[in-house]
CSV table of C-alpha atoms and ligand atoms in Angstrom, one decimal:
chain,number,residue,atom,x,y,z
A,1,UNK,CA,110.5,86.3,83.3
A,2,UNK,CA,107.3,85.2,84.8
A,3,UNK,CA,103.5,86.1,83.4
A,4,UNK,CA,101.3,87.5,85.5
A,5,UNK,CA,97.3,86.9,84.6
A,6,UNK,CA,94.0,89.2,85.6
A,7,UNK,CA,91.2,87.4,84.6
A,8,UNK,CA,87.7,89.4,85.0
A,9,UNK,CA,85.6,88.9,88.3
A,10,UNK,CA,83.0,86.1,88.1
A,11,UNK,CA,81.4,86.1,91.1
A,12,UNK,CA,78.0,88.1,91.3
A,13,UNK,CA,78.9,91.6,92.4
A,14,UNK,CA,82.3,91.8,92.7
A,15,UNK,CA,83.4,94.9,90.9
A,16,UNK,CA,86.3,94.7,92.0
A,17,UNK,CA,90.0,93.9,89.6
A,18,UNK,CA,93.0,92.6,91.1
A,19,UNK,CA,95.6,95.0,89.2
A,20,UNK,CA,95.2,98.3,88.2
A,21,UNK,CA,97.3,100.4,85.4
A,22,UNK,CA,99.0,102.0,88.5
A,23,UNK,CA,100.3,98.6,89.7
A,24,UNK,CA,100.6,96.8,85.9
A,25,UNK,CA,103.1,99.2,85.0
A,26,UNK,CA,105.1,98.5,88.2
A,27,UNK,CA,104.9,94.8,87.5
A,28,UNK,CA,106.5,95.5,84.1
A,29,UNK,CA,109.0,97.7,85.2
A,30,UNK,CA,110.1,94.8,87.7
A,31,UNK,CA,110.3,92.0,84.5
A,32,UNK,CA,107.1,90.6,84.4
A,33,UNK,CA,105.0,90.5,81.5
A,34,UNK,CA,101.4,91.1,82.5
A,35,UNK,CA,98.2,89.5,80.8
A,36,UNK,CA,95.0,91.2,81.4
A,37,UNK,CA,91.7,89.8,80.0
A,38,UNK,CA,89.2,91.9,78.2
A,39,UNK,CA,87.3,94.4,80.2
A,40,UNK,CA,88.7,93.1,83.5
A,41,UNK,CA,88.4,96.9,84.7
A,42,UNK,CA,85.4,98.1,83.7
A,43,UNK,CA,83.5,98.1,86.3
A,44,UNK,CA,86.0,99.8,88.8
A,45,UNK,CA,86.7,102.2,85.6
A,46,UNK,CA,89.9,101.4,84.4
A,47,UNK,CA,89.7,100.4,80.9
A,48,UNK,CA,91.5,98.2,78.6
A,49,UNK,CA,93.5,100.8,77.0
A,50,UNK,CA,94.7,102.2,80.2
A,51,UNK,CA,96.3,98.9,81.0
A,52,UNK,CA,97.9,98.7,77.7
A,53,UNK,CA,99.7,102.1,78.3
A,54,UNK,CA,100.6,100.8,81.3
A,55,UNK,CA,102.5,98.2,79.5
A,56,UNK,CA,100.0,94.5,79.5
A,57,UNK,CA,98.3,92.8,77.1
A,58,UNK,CA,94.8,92.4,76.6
A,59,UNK,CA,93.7,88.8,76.4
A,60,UNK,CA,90.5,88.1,75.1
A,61,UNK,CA,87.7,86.6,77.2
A,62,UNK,CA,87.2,82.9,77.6
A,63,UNK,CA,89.8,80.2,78.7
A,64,UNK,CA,93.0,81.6,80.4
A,65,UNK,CA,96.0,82.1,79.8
A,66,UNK,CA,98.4,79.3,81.3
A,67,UNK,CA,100.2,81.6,83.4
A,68,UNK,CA,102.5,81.7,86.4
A,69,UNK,CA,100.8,84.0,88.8
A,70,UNK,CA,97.2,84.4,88.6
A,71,UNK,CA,96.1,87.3,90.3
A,72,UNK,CA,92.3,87.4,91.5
A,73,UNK,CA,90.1,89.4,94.0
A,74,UNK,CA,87.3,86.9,95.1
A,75,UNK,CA,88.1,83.2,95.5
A,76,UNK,CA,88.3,80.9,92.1
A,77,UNK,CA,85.5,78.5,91.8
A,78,UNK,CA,86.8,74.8,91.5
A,79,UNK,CA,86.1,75.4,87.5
A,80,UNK,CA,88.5,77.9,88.1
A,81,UNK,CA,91.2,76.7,90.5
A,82,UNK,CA,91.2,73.7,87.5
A,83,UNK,CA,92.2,76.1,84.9
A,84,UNK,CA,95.3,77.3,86.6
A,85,UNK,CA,98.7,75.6,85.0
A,86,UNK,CA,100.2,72.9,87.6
A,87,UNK,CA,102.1,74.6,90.2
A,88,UNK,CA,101.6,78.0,89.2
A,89,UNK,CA,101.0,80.8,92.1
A,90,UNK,CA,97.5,82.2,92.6
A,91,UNK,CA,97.3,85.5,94.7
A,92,UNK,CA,93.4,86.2,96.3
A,93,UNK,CA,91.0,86.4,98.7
A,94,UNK,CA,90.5,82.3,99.4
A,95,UNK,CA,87.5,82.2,101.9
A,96,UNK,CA,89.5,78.7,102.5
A,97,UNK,CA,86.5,77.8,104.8
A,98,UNK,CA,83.5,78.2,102.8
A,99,UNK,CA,85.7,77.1,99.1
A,100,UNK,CA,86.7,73.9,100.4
A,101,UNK,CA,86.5,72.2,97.3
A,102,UNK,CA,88.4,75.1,95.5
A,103,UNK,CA,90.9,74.6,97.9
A,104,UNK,CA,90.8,71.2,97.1
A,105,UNK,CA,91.3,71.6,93.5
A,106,UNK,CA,94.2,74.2,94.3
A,107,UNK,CA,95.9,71.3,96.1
A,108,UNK,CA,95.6,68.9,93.5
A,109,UNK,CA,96.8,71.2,90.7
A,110,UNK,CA,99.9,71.8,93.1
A,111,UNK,CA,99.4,75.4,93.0
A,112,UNK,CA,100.8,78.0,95.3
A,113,UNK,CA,98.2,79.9,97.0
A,114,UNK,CA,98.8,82.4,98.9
A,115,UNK,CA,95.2,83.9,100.9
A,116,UNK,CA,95.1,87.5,101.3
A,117,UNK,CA,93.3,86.9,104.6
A,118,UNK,CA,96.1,84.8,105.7
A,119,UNK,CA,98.5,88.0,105.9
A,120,UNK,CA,99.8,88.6,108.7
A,121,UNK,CA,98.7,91.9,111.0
A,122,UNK,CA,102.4,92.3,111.5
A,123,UNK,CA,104.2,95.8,110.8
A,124,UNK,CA,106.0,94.9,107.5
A,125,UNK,CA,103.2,93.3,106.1
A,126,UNK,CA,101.0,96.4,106.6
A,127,UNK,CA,101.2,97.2,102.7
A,128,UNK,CA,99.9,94.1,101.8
A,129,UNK,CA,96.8,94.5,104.4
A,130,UNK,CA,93.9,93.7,102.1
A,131,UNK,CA,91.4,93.0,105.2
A,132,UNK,CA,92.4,96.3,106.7
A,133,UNK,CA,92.1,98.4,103.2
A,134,UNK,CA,89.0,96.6,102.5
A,135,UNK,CA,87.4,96.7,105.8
A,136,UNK,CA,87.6,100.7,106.1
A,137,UNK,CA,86.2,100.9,102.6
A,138,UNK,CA,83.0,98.8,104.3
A,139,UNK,CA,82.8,101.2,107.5
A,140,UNK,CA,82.7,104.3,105.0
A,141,UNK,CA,80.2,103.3,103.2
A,142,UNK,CA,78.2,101.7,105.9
A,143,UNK,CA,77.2,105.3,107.6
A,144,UNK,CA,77.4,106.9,103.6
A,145,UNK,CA,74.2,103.5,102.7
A,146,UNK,CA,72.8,104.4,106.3
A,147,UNK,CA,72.9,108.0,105.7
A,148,UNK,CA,71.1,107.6,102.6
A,149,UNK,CA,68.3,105.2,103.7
A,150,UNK,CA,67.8,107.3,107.1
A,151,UNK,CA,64.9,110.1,106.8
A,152,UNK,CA,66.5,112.3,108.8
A,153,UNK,CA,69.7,114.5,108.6
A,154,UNK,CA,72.9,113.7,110.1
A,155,UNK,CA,73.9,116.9,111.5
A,156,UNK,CA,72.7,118.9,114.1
A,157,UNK,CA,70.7,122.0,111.2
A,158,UNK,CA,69.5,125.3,112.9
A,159,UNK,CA,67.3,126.5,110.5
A,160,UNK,CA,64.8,129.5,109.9
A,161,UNK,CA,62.3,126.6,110.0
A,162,UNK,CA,63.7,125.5,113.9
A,163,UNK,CA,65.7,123.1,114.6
A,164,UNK,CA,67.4,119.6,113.6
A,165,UNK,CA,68.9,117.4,116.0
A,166,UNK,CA,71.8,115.7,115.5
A,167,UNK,CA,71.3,112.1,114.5
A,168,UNK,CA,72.4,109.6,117.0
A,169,UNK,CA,74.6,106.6,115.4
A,170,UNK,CA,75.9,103.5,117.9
A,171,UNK,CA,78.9,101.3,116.9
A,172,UNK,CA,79.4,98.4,117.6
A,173,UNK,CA,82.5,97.0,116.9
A,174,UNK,CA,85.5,99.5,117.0
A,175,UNK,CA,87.8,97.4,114.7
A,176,UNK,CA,89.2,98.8,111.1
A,177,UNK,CA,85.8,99.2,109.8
A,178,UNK,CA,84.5,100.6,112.9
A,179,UNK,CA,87.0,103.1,113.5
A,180,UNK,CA,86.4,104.4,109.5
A,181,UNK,CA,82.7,104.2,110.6
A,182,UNK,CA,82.8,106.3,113.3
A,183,UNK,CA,85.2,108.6,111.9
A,184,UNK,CA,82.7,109.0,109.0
A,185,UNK,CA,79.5,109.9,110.9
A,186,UNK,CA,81.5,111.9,113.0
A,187,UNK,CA,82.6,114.5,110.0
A,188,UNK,CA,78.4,114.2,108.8
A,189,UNK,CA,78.0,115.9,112.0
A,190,UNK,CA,76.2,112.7,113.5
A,191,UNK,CA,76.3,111.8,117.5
A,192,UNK,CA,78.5,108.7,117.8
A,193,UNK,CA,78.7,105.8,120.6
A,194,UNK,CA,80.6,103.2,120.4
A,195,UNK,CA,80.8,99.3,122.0
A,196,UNK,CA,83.9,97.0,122.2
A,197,UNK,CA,84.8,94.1,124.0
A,198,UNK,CA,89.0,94.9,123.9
A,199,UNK,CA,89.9,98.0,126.1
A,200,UNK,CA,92.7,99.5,123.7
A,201,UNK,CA,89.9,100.2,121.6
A,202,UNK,CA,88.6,103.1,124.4
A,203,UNK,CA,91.1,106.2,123.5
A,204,UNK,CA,91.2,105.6,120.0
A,205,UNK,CA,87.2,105.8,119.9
A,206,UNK,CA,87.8,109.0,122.2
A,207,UNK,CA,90.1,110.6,119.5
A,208,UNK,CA,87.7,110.0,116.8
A,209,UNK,CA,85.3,112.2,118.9
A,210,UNK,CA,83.1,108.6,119.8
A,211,UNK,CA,81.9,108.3,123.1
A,212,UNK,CA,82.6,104.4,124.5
A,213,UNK,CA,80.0,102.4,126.2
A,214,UNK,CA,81.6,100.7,128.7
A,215,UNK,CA,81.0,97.2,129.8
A,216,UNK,CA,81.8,95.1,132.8
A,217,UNK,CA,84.8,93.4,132.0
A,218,UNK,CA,85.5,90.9,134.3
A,219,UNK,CA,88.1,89.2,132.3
A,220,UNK,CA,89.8,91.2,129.2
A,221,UNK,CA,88.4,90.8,125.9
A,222,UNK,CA,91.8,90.7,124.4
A,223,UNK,CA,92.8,87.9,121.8
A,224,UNK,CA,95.5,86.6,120.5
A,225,UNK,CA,97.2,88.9,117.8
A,226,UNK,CA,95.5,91.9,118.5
A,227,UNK,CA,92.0,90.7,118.0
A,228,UNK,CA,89.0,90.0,120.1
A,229,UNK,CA,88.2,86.9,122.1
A,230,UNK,CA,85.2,85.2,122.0
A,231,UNK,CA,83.1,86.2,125.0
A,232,UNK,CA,80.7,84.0,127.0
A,233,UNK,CA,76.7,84.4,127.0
A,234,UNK,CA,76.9,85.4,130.5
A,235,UNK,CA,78.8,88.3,129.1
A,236,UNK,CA,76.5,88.8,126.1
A,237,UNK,CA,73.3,88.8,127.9
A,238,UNK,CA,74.7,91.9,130.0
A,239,UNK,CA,76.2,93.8,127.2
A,240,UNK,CA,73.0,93.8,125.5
A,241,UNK,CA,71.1,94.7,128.4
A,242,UNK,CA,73.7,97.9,128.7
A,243,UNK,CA,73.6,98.5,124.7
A,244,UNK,CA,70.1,98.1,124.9
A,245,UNK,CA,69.4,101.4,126.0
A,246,UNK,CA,71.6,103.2,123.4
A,247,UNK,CA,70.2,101.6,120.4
A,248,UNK,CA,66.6,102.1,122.0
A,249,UNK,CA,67.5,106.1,121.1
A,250,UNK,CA,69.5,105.6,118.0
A,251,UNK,CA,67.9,106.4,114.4
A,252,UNK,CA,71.5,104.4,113.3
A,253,UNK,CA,73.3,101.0,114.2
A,254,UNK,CA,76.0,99.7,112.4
A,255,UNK,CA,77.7,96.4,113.5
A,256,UNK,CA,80.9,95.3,112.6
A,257,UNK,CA,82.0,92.9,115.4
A,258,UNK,CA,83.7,89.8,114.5
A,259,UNK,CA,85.8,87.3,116.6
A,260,UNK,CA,88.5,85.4,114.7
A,261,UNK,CA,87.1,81.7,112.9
A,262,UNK,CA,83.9,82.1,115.1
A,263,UNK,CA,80.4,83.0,114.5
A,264,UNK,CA,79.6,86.6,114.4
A,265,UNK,CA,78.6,87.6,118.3
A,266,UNK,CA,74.8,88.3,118.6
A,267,UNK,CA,74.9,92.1,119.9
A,268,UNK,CA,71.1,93.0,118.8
A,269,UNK,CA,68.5,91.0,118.7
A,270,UNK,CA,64.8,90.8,117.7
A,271,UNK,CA,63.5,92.8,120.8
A,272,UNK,CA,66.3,94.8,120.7
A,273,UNK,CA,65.1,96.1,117.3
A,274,UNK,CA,62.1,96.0,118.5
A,275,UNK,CA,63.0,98.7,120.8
A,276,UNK,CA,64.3,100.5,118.0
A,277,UNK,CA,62.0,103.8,116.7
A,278,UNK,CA,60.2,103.1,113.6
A,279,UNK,CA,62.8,104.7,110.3
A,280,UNK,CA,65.8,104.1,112.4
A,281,UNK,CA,68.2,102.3,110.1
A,282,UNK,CA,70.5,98.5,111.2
A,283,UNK,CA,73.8,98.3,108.9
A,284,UNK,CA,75.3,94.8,109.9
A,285,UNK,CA,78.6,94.0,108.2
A,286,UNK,CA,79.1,90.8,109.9
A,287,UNK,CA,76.2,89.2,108.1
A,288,UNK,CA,78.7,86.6,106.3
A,289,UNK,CA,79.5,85.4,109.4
A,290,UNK,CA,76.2,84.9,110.8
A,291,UNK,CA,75.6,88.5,112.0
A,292,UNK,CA,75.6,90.6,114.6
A,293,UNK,CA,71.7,91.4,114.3
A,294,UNK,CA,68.9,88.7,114.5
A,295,UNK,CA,66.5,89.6,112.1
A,296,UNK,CA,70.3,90.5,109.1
A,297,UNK,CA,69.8,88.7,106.1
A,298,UNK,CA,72.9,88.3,103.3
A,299,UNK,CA,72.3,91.5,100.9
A,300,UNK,CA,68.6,92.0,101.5
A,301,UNK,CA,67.0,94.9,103.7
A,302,UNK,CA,64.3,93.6,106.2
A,303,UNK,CA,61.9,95.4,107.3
A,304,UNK,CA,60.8,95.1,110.8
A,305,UNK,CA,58.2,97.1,112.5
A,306,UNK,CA,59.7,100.4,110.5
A,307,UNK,CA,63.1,99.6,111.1
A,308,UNK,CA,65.5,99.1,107.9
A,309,UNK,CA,68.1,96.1,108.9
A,310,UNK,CA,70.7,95.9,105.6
A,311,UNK,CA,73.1,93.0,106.1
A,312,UNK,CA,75.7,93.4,103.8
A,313,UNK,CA,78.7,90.9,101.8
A,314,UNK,CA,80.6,92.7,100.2
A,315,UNK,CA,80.2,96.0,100.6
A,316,UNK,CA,84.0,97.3,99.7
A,317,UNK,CA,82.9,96.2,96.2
A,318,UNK,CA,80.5,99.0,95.7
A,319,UNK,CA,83.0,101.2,95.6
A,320,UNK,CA,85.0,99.0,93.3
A,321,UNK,CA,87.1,102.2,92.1
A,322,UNK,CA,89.0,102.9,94.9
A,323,UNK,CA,88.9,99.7,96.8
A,324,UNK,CA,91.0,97.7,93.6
A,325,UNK,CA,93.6,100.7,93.7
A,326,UNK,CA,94.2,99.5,97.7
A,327,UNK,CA,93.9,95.7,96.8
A,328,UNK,CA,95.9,95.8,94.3
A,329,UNK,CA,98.9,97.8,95.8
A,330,UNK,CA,98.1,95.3,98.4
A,331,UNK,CA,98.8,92.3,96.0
A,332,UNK,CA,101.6,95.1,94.2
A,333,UNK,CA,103.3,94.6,97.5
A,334,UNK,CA,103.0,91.0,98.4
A,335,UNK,CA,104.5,90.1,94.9
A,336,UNK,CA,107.8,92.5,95.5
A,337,UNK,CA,108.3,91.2,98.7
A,338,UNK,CA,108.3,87.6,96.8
A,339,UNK,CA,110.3,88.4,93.3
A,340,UNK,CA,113.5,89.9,92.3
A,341,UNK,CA,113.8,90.6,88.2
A,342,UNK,CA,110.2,89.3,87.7
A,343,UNK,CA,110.6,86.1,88.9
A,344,UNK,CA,109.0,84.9,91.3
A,345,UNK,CA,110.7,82.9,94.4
A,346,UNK,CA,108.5,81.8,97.5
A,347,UNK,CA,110.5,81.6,100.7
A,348,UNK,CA,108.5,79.0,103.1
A,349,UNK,CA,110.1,80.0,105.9
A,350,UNK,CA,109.6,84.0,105.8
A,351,UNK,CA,107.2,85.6,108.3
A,352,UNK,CA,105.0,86.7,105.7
A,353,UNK,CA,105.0,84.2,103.1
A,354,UNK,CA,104.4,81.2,105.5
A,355,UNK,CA,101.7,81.6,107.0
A,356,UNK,CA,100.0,83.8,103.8
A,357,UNK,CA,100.2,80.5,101.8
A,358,UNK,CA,97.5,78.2,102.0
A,359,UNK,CA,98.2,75.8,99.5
A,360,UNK,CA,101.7,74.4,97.6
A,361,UNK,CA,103.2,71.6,96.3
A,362,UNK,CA,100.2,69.5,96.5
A,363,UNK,CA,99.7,70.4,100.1
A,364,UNK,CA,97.0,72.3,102.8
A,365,UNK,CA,99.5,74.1,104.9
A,366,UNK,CA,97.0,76.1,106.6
A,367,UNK,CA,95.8,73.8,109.6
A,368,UNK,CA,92.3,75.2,110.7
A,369,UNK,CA,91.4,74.1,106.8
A,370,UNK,CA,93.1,71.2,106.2
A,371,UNK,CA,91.1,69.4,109.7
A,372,UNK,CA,87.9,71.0,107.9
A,373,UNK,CA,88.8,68.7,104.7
A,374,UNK,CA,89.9,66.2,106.6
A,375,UNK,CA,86.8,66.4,108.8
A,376,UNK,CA,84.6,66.4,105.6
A,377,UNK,CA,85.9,63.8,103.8
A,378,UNK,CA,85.7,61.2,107.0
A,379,UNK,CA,82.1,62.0,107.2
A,380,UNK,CA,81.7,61.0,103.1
B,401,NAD,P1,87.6,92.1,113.4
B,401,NAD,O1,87.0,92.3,112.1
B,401,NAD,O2,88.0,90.7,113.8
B,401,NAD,O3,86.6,92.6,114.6
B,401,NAD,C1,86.0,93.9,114.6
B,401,NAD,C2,85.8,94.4,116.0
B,401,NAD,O4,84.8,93.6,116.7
B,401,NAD,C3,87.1,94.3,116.9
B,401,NAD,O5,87.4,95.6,117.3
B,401,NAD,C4,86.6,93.4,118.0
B,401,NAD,O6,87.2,93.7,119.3
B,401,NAD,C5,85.1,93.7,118.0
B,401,NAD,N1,84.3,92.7,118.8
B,401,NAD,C6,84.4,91.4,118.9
B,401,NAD,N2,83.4,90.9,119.8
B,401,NAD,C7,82.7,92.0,120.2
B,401,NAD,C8,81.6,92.2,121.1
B,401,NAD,N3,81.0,91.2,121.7
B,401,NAD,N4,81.1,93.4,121.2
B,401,NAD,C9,81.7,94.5,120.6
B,401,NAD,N5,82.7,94.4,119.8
B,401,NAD,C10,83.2,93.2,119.6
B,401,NAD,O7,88.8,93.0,113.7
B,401,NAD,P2,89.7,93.9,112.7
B,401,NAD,O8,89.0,95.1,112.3
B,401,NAD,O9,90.1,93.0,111.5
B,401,NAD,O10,91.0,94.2,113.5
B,401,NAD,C11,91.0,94.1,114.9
B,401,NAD,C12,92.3,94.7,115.4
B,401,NAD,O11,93.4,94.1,114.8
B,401,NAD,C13,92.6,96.2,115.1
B,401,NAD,O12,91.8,97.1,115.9
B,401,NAD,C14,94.0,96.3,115.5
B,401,NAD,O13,94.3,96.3,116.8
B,401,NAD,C15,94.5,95.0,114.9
B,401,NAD,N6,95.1,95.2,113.6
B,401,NAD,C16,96.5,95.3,113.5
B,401,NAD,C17,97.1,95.6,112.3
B,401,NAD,C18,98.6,95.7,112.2
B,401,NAD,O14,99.2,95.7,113.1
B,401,NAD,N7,99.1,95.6,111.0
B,401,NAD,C19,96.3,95.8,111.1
B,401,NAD,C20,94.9,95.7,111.2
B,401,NAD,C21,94.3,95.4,112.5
């Protein structure tokens, strides 16, 4: 029978737990006994108690348990990648590029790590789709923050006063969080367009009720596995002209556009917000990668000339509640898909598990990180 560990988030922020009762009590029915450490819930509301009737222990705070899965929402600092036993499995978020040394330490302690942004987008690993349950939590509650900071009603409001116009909200970026995002303003009544590079995107935007910008595609902005490719300035320059005069009558943007181990595109800039009426409101959730918005800072709101720009990290952890019930049916189903009886047995070579796992047996098996270390530690 293997132990399972949740230790409490340590990171600033993240609200977010890596089990729940739901899933702990699943685990235990499968054979594994589950450690949980003290108040490891709390802030997504699940309390001790509830994961003791779902069948764990409570572990009190401090050092942790030497188990042999350690399951974790944001990535372990090297502090914490030490503490795991030797060759033990680690299930989390890994931001392999910007934890290098983590990764490091994961390496040396021969532990199986296997990245929840490594999953693949294929169909039977849809279950364990942490980016996707995550990044519609982030769309959601991009309009629902934009909404709230916005002076002005979403819906179009005939009142005995006169009046209200519908509030006009451009997308840009019509991936999972887009999609959520549009769908939300849409049912606050809110006037939605939408930009994308890929061309699929068009009739799903459509069936949301979103009206797509198009853009002249000379080539296809199709990537490899269903993502976008990274486009050239050239191409840039003229979608912002074209966006340009959407945003200049939007009171919201929200930007979600990413391109796969690249920097964020730049999709509105300083004179583009400049152009922006004064209380419209910018929602950029590609700020961790360097934004889609200029003037986006990490988790700050910047004011400029009267328009709000909120860059956000980790926005799926203000809803912590919800977003660790789909994380951790997401890590519920990863672990099934690699046990039988509680134990736990990692088959390299399945289409999941291979390319999910970042480190094991003392190795970086992901390449893009292991040239990153290497790359680091020629230049020391
Ligand atoms: P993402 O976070 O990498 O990117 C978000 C969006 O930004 C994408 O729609 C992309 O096309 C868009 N974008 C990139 N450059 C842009 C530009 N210059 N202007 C405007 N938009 C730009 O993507 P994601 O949300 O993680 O997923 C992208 C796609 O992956 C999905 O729409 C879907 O097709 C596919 N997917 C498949 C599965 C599955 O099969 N299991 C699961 C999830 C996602």
């Amino acid at each position: 029978m293997s132990t399972i560990f949740v230790p409490k988030e340590t990171q600033p922020g993240e609200l977010r737990v890596a089990a729940t009762p739901e899933t702990v009590k699943r685990l235990v029915k499968e054979g594994f006994a589950v450690q949980v450490a003290a108040s490891a819930g709390e802030t997504a509301s699940f309390a001790d108690r509830d994961y003791e009737a779902a069948g764990a222990t409570i572990a009190a705070s401090g050092a942790w348990p030497a188990a042999d899965v350690v399951v974790k929402v944001a990535p372990p600092t090297p502090e914490e990648a030490r503490a795991l036993r030797a060759e033990s499995l680690l299930v989390s978020f890994l931001a392999p590029h910007k934890n290098l040394d983590a990764v490091q330490a994961l390496a040396e302690r021969r532990v199986s790590a296997l990245a929840m942004e490594l999953v693949p987008r294929i169909t039977r690993a849809q279950p364990m789709d942490a980016l996707s349950s995550q990044a519609s939590i982030g769309g959601y509650k991009a309009v629902l923050v934009a909404a709230a900071r916005l002076g002005k009603y979403f819906p179009l409001l005939m009142t005995a006063a006169g009046t209200i116009r519908p509030a006009k909200v451009v997308i840009m970026g019509a991936g999972v969080a887009g999609l959520q995002a549009i769908a939300t303003a849409k049912r606050l009544g809110a006037q939605v367009e939408v930009s994308d590079v890929r061309a699929a995107v068009k009739e799903q935007v459509q069936s949301l009720g979103g009206k797509f910008i198009e853009l002249p595609m000379q080539e296809s902005g199709e990537g490899a596995g269903g993502y976008a490719r990274e486009m050239g300035e050239d191409f840039l320059k003229k979608q912002r002209e074209i966006v340009s005069r959407h945003v200049a009558g939007a009171d919201v943007v929200i930007t979600t556009a990413q391109v796969p181990g690249k920097r964020a595109p730049v999709l509105l800039t300083r004179a583009m917000v400049e152009g922006m009426r004064r209380g419209a409101v910018v929602v950029d959730l590609a700020v961790d990668s360097g934004g889609n918005c200029e003037l986006s800072q990490p988790d700050r709101e910047v004011n400029h000339n009267g328009v709000h720009v909120l860059g956000f990290t980790n926005l799926p952890a203000s809803m912590p509640e919800d977003a660790s019930t789909l994380y951790a049916r997401n890590v519920l189903a990863l672990l099934l898909s690699t046990s039988k009886g509680g134990a736990v047995t990692l088959d390299l070579a399945d289409d999941v598990v291979g390319p999910t796992l970042l480190t094991h047996a003392g190795e970086i098996r992901h390449e893009p990180t292991a040239a990153l270390l290497a790359a680091g530690s020629a230049a020391r």
